[in-house]
Tab-separated table of C-alpha atoms and ligand atoms in Angstrom:
chain	number	residue	atom	x	y	z
A	1	MET	CA	109.458	-42.474	-58.018
A	2	ASN	CA	110.392	-41.262	-54.559
A	3	LYS	CA	107.267	-41.361	-52.364
A	4	ILE	CA	107.824	-37.880	-50.945
A	5	LEU	CA	108.398	-36.380	-54.390
A	6	GLU	CA	105.263	-38.123	-55.606
A	7	ALA	CA	103.309	-36.713	-52.655
A	8	LEU	CA	104.665	-33.207	-53.372
A	9	ILE	CA	103.474	-33.409	-56.979
A	10	THR	CA	100.038	-34.653	-55.931
A	11	LEU	CA	99.863	-31.926	-53.293
A	12	ASN	CA	100.805	-29.206	-55.774
A	13	ASP	CA	98.248	-30.420	-58.340
A	14	LEU	CA	95.590	-30.514	-55.617
A	15	ASP	CA	96.504	-27.013	-54.490
A	16	LEU	CA	96.058	-25.828	-58.088
A	17	MET	CA	92.622	-27.425	-58.214
A	18	ILE	CA	91.575	-25.860	-54.920
A	19	GLU	CA	92.800	-22.450	-56.074
A	20	GLU	CA	90.872	-22.942	-59.311
A	21	ILE	CA	87.467	-23.693	-57.850
A	22	LYS	CA	87.854	-20.740	-55.485
A	23	ASN	CA	88.538	-18.421	-58.425
A	24	PRO	CA	85.386	-16.434	-59.378
A	25	ASN	CA	86.546	-16.233	-63.022
A	26	TYR	CA	86.670	-19.993	-63.127
A	27	ARG	CA	83.262	-20.297	-61.528
A	28	ASP	CA	81.843	-17.979	-64.181
A	29	LEU	CA	82.684	-20.585	-66.822
A	30	GLY	CA	79.686	-22.555	-65.613
A	31	PHE	CA	81.083	-25.953	-64.688
A	32	GLU	CA	78.681	-27.525	-62.261
A	33	ILE	CA	80.413	-27.866	-58.909
A	34	ASP	CA	78.978	-27.767	-55.433
A	35	VAL	CA	81.886	-25.585	-54.357
A	36	GLN	CA	81.425	-25.664	-50.606
A	37	GLN	CA	81.011	-29.406	-50.403
A	38	LYS	CA	83.772	-30.191	-52.903
A	39	LEU	CA	86.187	-27.760	-51.345
A	40	GLU	CA	85.869	-29.623	-48.081
A	41	ALA	CA	86.586	-32.940	-49.826
A	42	LEU	CA	89.622	-31.511	-51.619
A	43	GLU	CA	90.974	-29.906	-48.487
A	44	LYS	CA	90.594	-33.181	-46.652
A	45	ALA	CA	92.524	-34.946	-49.439
A	46	ARG	CA	95.156	-32.220	-49.200
A	47	ASP	CA	95.532	-32.714	-45.454
A	48	GLU	CA	95.971	-36.429	-45.991
A	49	ILE	CA	98.764	-35.913	-48.484
A	50	ARG	CA	100.449	-33.304	-46.322
A	51	SER	CA	100.548	-35.803	-43.471
A	52	LYS	CA	102.743	-38.052	-45.625
A	53	ILE	CA	105.393	-35.361	-46.123
A	54	PRO	CA	108.067	-34.565	-43.518
A	55	GLU	CA	107.637	-31.251	-41.688
A	56	ASN	CA	110.827	-29.585	-42.983
A	57	ILE	CA	109.969	-30.382	-46.613
A	58	LEU	CA	106.417	-29.124	-46.169
A	59	ARG	CA	107.663	-25.884	-44.706
A	60	LYS	CA	109.904	-25.402	-47.720
A	61	TYR	CA	107.060	-26.270	-50.092
A	62	ASP	CA	104.844	-23.632	-48.497
A	63	ILE	CA	107.506	-20.964	-48.844
A	64	LEU	CA	108.162	-21.887	-52.493
A	65	LYS	CA	104.431	-21.912	-53.188
A	66	LYS	CA	104.083	-18.402	-51.815
A	67	ARG	CA	107.031	-17.149	-53.823
A	68	TYR	CA	106.494	-18.906	-57.163
A	69	HIS	CA	102.855	-20.080	-57.024
A	70	ARG	CA	104.259	-23.610	-57.226
A	71	GLY	CA	106.500	-25.855	-55.175
A	72	VAL	CA	107.570	-28.386	-57.803
A	73	SER	CA	108.879	-27.900	-61.322
A	74	PRO	CA	109.898	-30.268	-64.095
A	75	ILE	CA	113.420	-30.195	-65.529
A	76	ILE	CA	113.154	-30.474	-69.277
A	77	GLY	CA	116.204	-30.667	-71.489
A	78	GLY	CA	118.335	-29.724	-68.486
A	79	VAL	CA	116.358	-26.513	-67.902
A	80	CYS	CA	114.304	-25.749	-64.796
A	81	MET	CA	110.780	-24.831	-65.935
A	82	ASN	CA	110.338	-22.532	-62.937
A	83	CYS	CA	113.356	-20.237	-63.300
A	84	PHE	CA	114.363	-21.209	-66.869
A	85	VAL	CA	117.980	-21.540	-65.878
A	86	ARG	CA	120.027	-24.395	-67.319
A	87	LEU	CA	121.299	-26.675	-64.574
A	88	PRO	CA	125.058	-27.307	-64.392
A	89	ILE	CA	126.213	-30.047	-66.742
A	90	SER	CA	127.735	-31.884	-63.761
A	91	ILE	CA	124.199	-32.394	-62.399
A	92	VAL	CA	122.395	-32.908	-65.701
A	93	SER	CA	124.845	-35.521	-66.948
A	94	GLN	CA	124.122	-37.840	-64.013
A	95	PRO	CA	121.343	-40.415	-64.392
A	96	HIS	CA	118.044	-39.216	-62.924
A	97	ASP	CA	115.174	-41.475	-61.949
A	98	ASN	CA	113.326	-39.209	-59.490
A	99	GLU	CA	114.267	-41.572	-56.692
A	100	LYS	CA	115.309	-38.756	-54.390
A	101	VAL	CA	114.004	-35.343	-53.419
A	102	GLU	CA	116.152	-32.720	-55.139
A	103	THR	CA	115.957	-28.968	-55.582
A	104	CYS	CA	116.975	-26.577	-58.357
A	105	PRO	CA	120.399	-25.104	-57.501
A	106	ASN	CA	119.237	-21.749	-58.860
A	107	CYS	CA	115.688	-21.135	-57.548
A	108	GLY	CA	115.437	-23.847	-54.905
A	109	ILE	CA	112.222	-25.396	-56.190
A	110	PHE	CA	111.665	-29.143	-55.815
A	111	ILE	CA	112.465	-30.745	-59.136
A	112	TYR	CA	111.014	-33.552	-61.195
A	113	TRP	CA	113.204	-34.942	-63.977
A	114	ALA	CA	110.829	-35.187	-66.935
B	9	MET	CA	93.710	-18.016	-80.015
B	10	LEU	CA	92.593	-21.551	-80.819
B	11	GLU	CA	94.819	-21.525	-83.876
B	12	ASN	CA	97.977	-21.756	-81.781
B	13	LEU	CA	96.627	-24.661	-79.792
B	14	ILE	CA	94.833	-26.903	-82.197
B	15	SER	CA	96.509	-29.279	-84.614
B	16	GLU	CA	95.409	-32.161	-86.810
B	17	ASP	CA	97.522	-34.694	-84.988
B	18	ARG	CA	95.645	-33.858	-81.780
B	19	VAL	CA	92.227	-34.606	-83.202
B	20	ILE	CA	90.764	-38.121	-82.819
B	21	LEU	CA	87.640	-38.723	-84.872
B	22	ASP	CA	86.966	-42.286	-83.785
B	23	LEU	CA	87.371	-42.596	-80.034
B	24	LYS	CA	87.105	-46.241	-79.025
B	25	SER	CA	86.558	-45.822	-75.278
B	26	LYS	CA	83.266	-46.639	-73.614
B	27	THR	CA	83.885	-45.331	-70.103
B	28	LYS	CA	84.942	-42.080	-68.470
B	29	ASP	CA	88.336	-43.297	-67.256
B	30	GLU	CA	89.112	-44.954	-70.579
B	31	VAL	CA	88.277	-41.904	-72.623
B	32	LEU	CA	90.429	-39.609	-70.468
B	33	LYS	CA	93.337	-41.995	-71.003
B	34	GLU	CA	92.692	-42.289	-74.740
B	35	LEU	CA	92.576	-38.506	-75.193
B	36	LEU	CA	95.711	-38.020	-73.114
B	37	SER	CA	97.626	-40.724	-74.993
B	38	VAL	CA	97.711	-38.451	-78.047
B	39	LEU	CA	100.256	-36.247	-76.256
B	40	LYS	CA	102.694	-39.161	-76.007
B	41	LEU	CA	103.910	-38.133	-72.576
B	42	PRO	CA	106.357	-40.451	-70.814
B	43	GLU	CA	104.447	-43.089	-68.848
B	44	GLU	CA	105.061	-41.658	-65.389
B	45	ARG	CA	104.021	-38.130	-66.339
B	46	GLU	CA	100.971	-39.423	-68.173
B	47	LYS	CA	99.888	-41.256	-65.035
B	48	ILE	CA	100.271	-38.129	-62.895
B	49	VAL	CA	98.203	-36.019	-65.317
B	50	LEU	CA	95.592	-38.769	-65.656
B	51	ASP	CA	95.230	-39.001	-61.878
B	52	ALA	CA	94.749	-35.245	-61.673
B	53	LEU	CA	92.138	-35.342	-64.447
B	54	LYS	CA	90.218	-38.096	-62.666
B	55	LYS	CA	90.361	-36.176	-59.413
B	56	ARG	CA	88.999	-33.123	-61.210
B	57	GLU	CA	86.115	-35.144	-62.643
B	58	SER	CA	85.348	-36.523	-59.191
B	59	ILE	CA	84.437	-33.066	-57.893
B	60	GLY	CA	81.960	-32.421	-60.706
B	61	SER	CA	81.690	-33.693	-64.256
B	62	THR	CA	83.096	-31.461	-66.986
B	63	GLY	CA	80.332	-32.795	-69.216
B	64	ILE	CA	78.420	-29.584	-69.907
B	65	GLY	CA	75.454	-31.231	-71.633
B	66	LYS	CA	74.363	-31.515	-75.288
B	67	GLY	CA	76.947	-34.252	-75.826
B	68	ILE	CA	79.971	-32.096	-75.045
B	69	ALA	CA	82.613	-32.336	-72.298
B	70	ILE	CA	85.656	-30.210	-71.514
B	71	PRO	CA	87.934	-32.217	-69.202
B	72	HIS	CA	90.692	-29.922	-67.977
B	73	VAL	CA	93.478	-29.848	-65.458
B	74	ARG	CA	96.692	-28.137	-64.491
B	75	SER	CA	99.690	-30.148	-63.379
B	76	VAL	CA	103.178	-29.224	-62.242
B	77	VAL	CA	104.701	-31.937	-64.430
B	78	LEU	CA	103.537	-30.206	-67.622
B	79	ASP	CA	105.528	-27.554	-69.465
B	80	ASP	CA	102.998	-26.405	-72.035
B	81	VAL	CA	99.291	-25.976	-72.719
B	82	TYR	CA	97.855	-28.891	-74.663
B	83	LEU	CA	94.492	-29.281	-76.376
B	84	VAL	CA	93.157	-32.587	-77.683
B	85	VAL	CA	89.827	-32.857	-79.495
B	86	GLY	CA	88.049	-36.204	-79.665
B	87	LEU	CA	84.850	-37.444	-81.246
B	88	SER	CA	83.008	-40.572	-80.169
B	89	ARG	CA	80.382	-41.860	-82.612
B	90	GLU	CA	78.749	-44.078	-79.989
B	91	GLY	CA	79.059	-41.668	-77.097
B	92	VAL	CA	80.516	-42.112	-73.621
B	93	ASP	CA	78.674	-41.961	-70.312
B	94	PHE	CA	80.410	-39.002	-68.678
B	95	ASP	CA	77.949	-38.121	-65.870
B	96	SER	CA	76.910	-35.045	-67.804
B	97	LEU	CA	74.500	-32.480	-66.438
B	98	ASP	CA	71.714	-33.600	-68.768
B	99	GLY	CA	72.540	-37.300	-68.353
B	100	LYS	CA	73.206	-37.673	-72.076
B	101	PRO	CA	76.264	-39.489	-73.466
B	102	VAL	CA	79.163	-37.316	-74.588
B	103	HIS	CA	80.229	-37.365	-78.238
B	104	LEU	CA	82.631	-34.463	-78.365
B	105	PHE	CA	85.565	-33.926	-76.003
B	106	PHE	CA	87.928	-31.017	-75.552
B	107	LEU	CA	90.797	-32.022	-73.292
B	108	LEU	CA	92.829	-29.104	-71.967
B	109	CYS	CA	95.988	-29.693	-69.920
B	110	ALA	CA	98.223	-26.903	-68.710
B	111	PRO	CA	101.163	-26.125	-66.454
B	112	PRO	CA	100.580	-23.962	-63.363
B	113	GLN	CA	102.338	-20.819	-64.669
B	114	ASP	CA	100.824	-17.344	-64.662
B	115	PRO	CA	98.322	-17.827	-61.830
B	116	GLY	CA	95.537	-18.867	-64.113
B	117	THR	CA	95.167	-16.136	-66.691
B	118	THR	CA	96.129	-17.669	-70.063
B	119	TYR	CA	94.770	-21.030	-69.092
B	120	LEU	CA	91.487	-19.563	-67.890
B	121	LEU	CA	91.124	-17.463	-71.042
B	122	THR	CA	91.695	-20.561	-73.148
B	123	LEU	CA	89.226	-22.541	-71.102
B	124	GLY	CA	86.719	-19.703	-71.518
B	125	LYS	CA	87.284	-19.697	-75.268
B	126	ILE	CA	86.679	-23.429	-75.484
B	127	ALA	CA	83.536	-23.140	-73.372
B	128	GLN	CA	82.325	-20.428	-75.755
B	129	ILE	CA	82.946	-22.631	-78.798
B	130	ALA	CA	81.217	-25.501	-77.012
B	131	ARG	CA	78.125	-23.330	-76.523
B	132	LYS	CA	78.031	-22.674	-80.267
B	133	LEU	CA	78.525	-26.381	-80.976
B	134	ALA	CA	75.671	-27.258	-78.631
B	135	ARG	CA	73.256	-25.707	-81.120
B	136	ARG	CA	74.358	-27.891	-84.003
B	137	ASN	CA	75.300	-31.470	-84.812
B	138	ASP	CA	76.765	-31.206	-88.317
B	139	TYR	CA	80.217	-31.825	-86.837
B	140	MET	CA	79.318	-35.493	-86.481
B	141	ASP	CA	79.613	-35.780	-90.276
B	142	ILE	CA	83.179	-34.483	-90.460
B	143	LYS	CA	85.486	-37.080	-91.959
B	144	THR	CA	89.057	-35.844	-91.451
B	145	PRO	CA	91.047	-34.103	-88.700
B	146	GLU	CA	92.006	-31.320	-91.164
B	147	GLU	CA	88.357	-30.635	-91.817
B	148	PHE	CA	87.605	-30.650	-88.089
B	149	VAL	CA	90.328	-28.124	-87.364
B	150	ARG	CA	89.029	-25.805	-90.115
B	151	TYR	CA	85.490	-26.217	-88.804
B	152	LEU	CA	86.466	-25.236	-85.253
B	153	LEU	CA	88.551	-22.252	-86.357
B	154	LYS	CA	85.649	-20.988	-88.440
B	155	LEU	CA	83.296	-21.460	-85.511
B	156	GLU	CA	85.612	-19.500	-83.261
B	157	GLU	CA	85.180	-16.472	-85.542
B	158	GLU	CA	81.387	-16.606	-85.598
B	159	GLU	CA	79.283	-14.340	-83.409
B	160	GLU	CA	77.700	-16.086	-80.466
C	217	LIG	ZN1	114.923	-23.324	-60.966
């Protein structure tokens, strides 16, 4: 897999985790977490991953994240799982190995061919 | 709610794993995800465990994670006769696992409700141990659905 795409996926999953432990409804479920301490560790891990991603891609990720609550989406059966639009057959029919950073032609999200 | 999520082919009654990492992988393998996606989800699960065990005590754990590579909510139930050291709150080995994996959609609501439901069922299970005698996945599914209906 492309290293930047891989970093984007890890970053997005980390962002979800950070958002989760900050959520009071999640905290009410009673999982034992030292939130303050763990949040610092997660944010440090997030900073590390962000440093591996080029500035222009990060900027785009942040915008997508704000708009869709995610920056990366899988393509399953030729359909983007963020906007649920079928990608053009000319794109889908090509071989995909996630070796480059691509975006959905409809919603612009970074895509992962699943 | 649980009815739509639970199925016999996602119940393992004889987990073989002895360690935390192994058991996460064994539970996840039931979903038959392509290798690369499985690795991504497994990494996220391990990271989640590293910030605090999802072993809630009384032999029960609820490992859970959301990942952008997933497209659906998945629940896997696993039983370990021997028990697995899962760094639980009470230090006891875990015998019963509920693995919940979900995509990031709908900023948390459905997923959190499901997680809450499972935690509620786990609290009921913590007061009993008759589930260790269940012999088939079908029976286990029926048992959990019945438990879901019971008053807490
Ligand atoms: Zn899209």
